[in-house]
CSV table of C-alpha atoms in Angstrom, one decimal:
chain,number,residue,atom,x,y,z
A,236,UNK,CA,3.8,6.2,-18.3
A,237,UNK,CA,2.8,5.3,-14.5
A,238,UNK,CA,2.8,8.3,-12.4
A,239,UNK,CA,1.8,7.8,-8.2
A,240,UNK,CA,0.4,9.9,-5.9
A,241,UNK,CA,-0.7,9.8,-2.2
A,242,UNK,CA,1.9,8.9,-0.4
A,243,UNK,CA,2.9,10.6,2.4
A,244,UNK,CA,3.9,10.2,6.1
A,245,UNK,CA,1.0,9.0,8.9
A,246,UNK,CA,1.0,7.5,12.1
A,247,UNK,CA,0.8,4.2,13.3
A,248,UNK,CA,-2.7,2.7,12.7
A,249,UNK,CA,-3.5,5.5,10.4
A,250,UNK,CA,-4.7,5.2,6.4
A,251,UNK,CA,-3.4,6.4,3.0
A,252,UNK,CA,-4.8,5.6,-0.4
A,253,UNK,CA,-2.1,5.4,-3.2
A,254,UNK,CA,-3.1,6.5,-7.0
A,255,UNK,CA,-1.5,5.6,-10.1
A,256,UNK,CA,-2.5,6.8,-13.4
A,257,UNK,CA,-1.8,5.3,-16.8
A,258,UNK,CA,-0.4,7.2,-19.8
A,259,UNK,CA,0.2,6.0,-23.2
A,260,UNK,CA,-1.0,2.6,-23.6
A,261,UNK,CA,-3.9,1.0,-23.0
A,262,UNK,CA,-4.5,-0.1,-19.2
A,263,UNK,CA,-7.5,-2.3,-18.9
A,264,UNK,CA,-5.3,-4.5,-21.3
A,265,UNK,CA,-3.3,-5.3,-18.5
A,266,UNK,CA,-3.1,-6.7,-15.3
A,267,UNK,CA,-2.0,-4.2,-12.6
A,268,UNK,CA,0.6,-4.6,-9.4
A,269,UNK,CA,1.8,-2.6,-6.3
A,270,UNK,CA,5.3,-3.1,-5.5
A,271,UNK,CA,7.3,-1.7,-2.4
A,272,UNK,CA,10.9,-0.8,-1.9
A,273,UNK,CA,11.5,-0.2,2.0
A,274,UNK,CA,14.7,2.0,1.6
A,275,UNK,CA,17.9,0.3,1.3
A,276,UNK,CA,16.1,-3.2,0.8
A,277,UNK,CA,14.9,-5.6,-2.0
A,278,UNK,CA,11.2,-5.1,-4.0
A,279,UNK,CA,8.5,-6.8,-2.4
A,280,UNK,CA,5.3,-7.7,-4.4
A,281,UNK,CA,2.2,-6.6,-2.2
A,282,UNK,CA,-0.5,-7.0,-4.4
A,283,UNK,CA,-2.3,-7.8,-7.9
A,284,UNK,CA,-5.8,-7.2,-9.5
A,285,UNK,CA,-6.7,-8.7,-13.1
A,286,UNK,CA,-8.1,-6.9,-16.0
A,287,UNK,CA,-11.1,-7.1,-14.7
A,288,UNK,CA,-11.3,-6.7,-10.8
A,289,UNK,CA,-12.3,-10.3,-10.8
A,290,UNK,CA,-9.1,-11.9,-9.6
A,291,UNK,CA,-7.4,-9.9,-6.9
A,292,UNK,CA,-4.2,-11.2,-4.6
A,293,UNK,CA,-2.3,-9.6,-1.7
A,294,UNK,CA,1.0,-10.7,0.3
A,295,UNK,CA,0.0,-12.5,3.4
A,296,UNK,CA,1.4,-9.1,5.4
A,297,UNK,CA,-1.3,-6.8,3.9
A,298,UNK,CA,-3.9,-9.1,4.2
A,299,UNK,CA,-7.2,-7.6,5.9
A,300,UNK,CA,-5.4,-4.3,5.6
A,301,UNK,CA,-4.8,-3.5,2.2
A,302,UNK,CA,-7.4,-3.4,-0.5
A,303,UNK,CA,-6.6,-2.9,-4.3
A,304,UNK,CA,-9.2,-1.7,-6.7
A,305,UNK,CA,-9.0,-0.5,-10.6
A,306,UNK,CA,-11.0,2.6,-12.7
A,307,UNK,CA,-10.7,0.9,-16.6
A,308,UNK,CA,-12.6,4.5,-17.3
A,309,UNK,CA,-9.9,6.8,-15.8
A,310,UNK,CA,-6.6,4.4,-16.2
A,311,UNK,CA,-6.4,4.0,-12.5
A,312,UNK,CA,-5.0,2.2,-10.1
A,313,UNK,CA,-5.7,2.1,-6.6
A,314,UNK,CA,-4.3,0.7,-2.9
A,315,UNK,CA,-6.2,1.7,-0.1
A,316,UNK,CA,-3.7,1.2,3.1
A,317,UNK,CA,-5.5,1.0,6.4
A,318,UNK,CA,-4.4,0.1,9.8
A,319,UNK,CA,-0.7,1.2,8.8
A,320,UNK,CA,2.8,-0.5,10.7
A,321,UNK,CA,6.1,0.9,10.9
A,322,UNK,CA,7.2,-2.1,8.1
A,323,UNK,CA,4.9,-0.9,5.6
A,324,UNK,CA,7.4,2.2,5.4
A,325,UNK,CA,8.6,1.9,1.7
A,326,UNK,CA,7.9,3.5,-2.1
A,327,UNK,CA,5.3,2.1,-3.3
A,328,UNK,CA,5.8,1.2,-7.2
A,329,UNK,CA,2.3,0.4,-9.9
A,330,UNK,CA,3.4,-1.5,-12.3
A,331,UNK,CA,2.6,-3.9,-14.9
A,332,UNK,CA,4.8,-7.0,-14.4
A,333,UNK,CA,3.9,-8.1,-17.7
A,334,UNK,CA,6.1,-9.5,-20.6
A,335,UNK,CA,4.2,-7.7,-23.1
A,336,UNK,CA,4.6,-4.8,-21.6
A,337,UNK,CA,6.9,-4.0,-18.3
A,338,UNK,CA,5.9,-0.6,-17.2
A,339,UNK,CA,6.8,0.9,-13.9
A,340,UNK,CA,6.4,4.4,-12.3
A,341,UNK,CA,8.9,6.3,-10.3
A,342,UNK,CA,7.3,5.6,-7.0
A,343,UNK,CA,5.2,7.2,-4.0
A,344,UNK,CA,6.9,7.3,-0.7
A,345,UNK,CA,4.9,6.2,2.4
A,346,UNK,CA,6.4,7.1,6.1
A,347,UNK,CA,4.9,5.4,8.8
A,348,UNK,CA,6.1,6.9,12.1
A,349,UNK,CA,4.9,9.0,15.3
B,19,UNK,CA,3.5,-18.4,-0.9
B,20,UNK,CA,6.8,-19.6,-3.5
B,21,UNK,CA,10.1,-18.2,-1.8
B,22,UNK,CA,12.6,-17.2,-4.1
B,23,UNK,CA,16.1,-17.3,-3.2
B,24,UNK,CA,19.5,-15.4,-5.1
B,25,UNK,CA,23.0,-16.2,-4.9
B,26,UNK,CA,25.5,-14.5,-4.4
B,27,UNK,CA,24.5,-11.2,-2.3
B,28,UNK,CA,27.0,-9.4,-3.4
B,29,UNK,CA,29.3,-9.7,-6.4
B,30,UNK,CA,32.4,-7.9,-7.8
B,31,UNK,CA,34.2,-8.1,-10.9
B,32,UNK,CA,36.0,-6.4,-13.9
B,33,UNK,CA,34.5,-5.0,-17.2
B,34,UNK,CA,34.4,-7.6,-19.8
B,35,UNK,CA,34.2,-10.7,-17.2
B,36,UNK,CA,31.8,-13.4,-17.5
B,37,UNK,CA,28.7,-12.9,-14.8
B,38,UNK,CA,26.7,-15.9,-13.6
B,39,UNK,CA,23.6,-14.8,-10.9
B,40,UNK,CA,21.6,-18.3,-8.9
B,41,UNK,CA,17.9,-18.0,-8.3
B,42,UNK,CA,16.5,-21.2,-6.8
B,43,UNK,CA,12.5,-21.6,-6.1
B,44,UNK,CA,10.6,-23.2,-3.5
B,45,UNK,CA,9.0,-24.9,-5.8
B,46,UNK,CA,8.5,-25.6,-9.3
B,47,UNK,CA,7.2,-21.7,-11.5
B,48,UNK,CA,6.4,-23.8,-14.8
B,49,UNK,CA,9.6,-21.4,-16.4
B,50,UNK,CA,7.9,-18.7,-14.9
B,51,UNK,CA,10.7,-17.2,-14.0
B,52,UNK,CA,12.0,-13.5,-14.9
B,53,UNK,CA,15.1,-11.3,-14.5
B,54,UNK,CA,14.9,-7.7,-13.8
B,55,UNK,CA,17.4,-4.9,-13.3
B,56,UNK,CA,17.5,-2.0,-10.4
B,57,UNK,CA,20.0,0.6,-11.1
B,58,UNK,CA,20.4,3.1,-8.5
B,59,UNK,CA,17.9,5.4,-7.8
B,60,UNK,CA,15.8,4.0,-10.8
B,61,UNK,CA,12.9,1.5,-10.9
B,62,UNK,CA,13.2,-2.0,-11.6
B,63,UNK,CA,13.2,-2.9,-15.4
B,64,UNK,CA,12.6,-6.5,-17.4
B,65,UNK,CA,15.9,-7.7,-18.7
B,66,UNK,CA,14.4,-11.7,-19.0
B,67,UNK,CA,11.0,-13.1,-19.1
B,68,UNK,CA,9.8,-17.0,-19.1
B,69,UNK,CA,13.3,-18.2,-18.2
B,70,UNK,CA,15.1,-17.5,-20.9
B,71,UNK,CA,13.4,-14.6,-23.6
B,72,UNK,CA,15.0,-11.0,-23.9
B,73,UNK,CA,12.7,-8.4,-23.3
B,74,UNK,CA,12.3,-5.5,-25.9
B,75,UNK,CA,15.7,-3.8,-26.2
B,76,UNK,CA,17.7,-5.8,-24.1
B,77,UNK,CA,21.3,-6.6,-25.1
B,78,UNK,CA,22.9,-9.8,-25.7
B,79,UNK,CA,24.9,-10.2,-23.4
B,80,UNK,CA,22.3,-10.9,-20.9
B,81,UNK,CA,20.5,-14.6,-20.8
B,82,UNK,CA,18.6,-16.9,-19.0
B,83,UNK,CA,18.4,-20.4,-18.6
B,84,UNK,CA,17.3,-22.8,-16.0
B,85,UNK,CA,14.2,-25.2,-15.5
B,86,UNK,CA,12.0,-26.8,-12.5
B,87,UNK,CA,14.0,-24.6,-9.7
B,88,UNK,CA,16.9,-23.9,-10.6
B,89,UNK,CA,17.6,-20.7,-12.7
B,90,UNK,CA,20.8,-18.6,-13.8
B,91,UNK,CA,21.5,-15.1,-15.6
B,92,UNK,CA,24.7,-14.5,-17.5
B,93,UNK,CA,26.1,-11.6,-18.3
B,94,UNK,CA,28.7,-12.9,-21.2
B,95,UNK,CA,31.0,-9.6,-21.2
B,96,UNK,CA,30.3,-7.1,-18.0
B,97,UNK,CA,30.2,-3.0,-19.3
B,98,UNK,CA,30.5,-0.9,-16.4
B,99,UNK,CA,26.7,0.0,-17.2
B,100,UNK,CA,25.3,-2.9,-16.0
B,101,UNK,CA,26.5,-2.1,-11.8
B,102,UNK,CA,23.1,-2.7,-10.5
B,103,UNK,CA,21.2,-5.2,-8.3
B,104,UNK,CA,19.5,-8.2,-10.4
B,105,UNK,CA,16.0,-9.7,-9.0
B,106,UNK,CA,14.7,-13.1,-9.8
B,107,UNK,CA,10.8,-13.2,-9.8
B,108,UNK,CA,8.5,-16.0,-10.2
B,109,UNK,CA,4.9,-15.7,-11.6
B,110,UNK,CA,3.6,-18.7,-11.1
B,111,UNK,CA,1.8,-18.3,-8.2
B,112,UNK,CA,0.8,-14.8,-7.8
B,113,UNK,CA,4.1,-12.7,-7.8
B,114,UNK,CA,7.4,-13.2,-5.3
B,115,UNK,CA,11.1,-11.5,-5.6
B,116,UNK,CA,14.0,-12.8,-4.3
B,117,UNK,CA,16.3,-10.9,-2.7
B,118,UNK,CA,18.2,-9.6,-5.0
B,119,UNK,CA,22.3,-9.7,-5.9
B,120,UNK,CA,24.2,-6.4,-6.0
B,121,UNK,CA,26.7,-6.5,-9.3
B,122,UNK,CA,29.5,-4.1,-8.3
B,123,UNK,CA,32.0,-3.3,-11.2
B,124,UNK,CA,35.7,-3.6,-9.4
């Protein structure tokens, strides 16, 4: 019901933008997450936007970096990744985090490497 | 930024023993507090929500309790289904995980 694109592997200091697009229920109902898995570790929550783009939070390690944004009109969900370190290596997860409602997609992997 | 924090790291038992996971905040989540499960190779899914409420098709055996910082997950009667790693999360203040404990079936 949460399927992710745009992962991929870049350099150090390079960009990626991540995708995620809804299916089956109705996504500007919910508020929207990006989660990351580096491989072999635990989730970490990287960042949130509300319903309506008007409340928007990011783990102090993406900060200044990392810039979420939403499409209510196409069920999207967006992470634009600039500036890109070796520890943001991971799979990215969207997902919902909510308790009406816990959905999760199957991941995009990001490589950050030279 | 709330850290959450899960003990044991590891734990290891038989089918049809009793399973008790710690989760301790930084500070107070208002019993914002939820369980989920990873099984290998999957994503994450709710088991508990709000300290203590199943989420939709969860069985039983699984509950939550706690208050203020303190939290716990039982597992009343282990099935060799339920090998996976458990993650606390708070919600009170934006979103934080803790680090997870790996359930191994002996």
């Amino acid at each position: 019901q949460l399927v992710e694109s745009g992962g991929g592997l870049v350099q150090p200091g390079g960009s990626l933008r991540l995708s995620c697009v809804a299916y089956g229920f109705t996504f500007e109902n919910y508020a929207m997450h990006w989660v990351r898995q580096a491989p072999g570790k635990g989730l970490e929550w990287v960042s949130a936007i509300s319903r309506n783009s008007g409340s928007i939070g990011y783990v102090d390690s993406v900060k200044g970096r990392f810039t979420i944004s939403r499409d209510n009109a196409k069920n999207s969900l967006y992470l634009q990744m600039n500036s890109l370190k070796p520890e943001d290596a991971a799979l990215y997860y969207c997902a919902t985090l909510s308790t009406t409602g816990d959905y999760w997609g199957q991941g995009t992997l990001v490589t950050v490497s030279s | 930024e709330i850290v959450v924090t899960q003990s044991p790291a590891t734990l290891s038992l038989s089918s049809g023993e009793r399973v008790t996971l710690s989760c301790r905040t930084s500070q107070s989540v208002g019993g914002l507090l939820a369980w989920y499960q990873q099984r290998p190779g999957q994503a994450p899914r709710l088991l508990i929500y709000d300290t203590s409420n199943r989420a939709t098709g969860i069985p039983a055996r699984f509950s939550g309790s706690g208050s203020g910082t303190d939290f716990t997950l039982t597992i009343s009667s282990l099935e060799p289904e339920d090998s996976a790693v458990y993650y606390c999360q708070q919600r009170f203040n934006w979103v934080t995980f803790g680090g997870g404990t790996k359930v191994e079936i002996k």
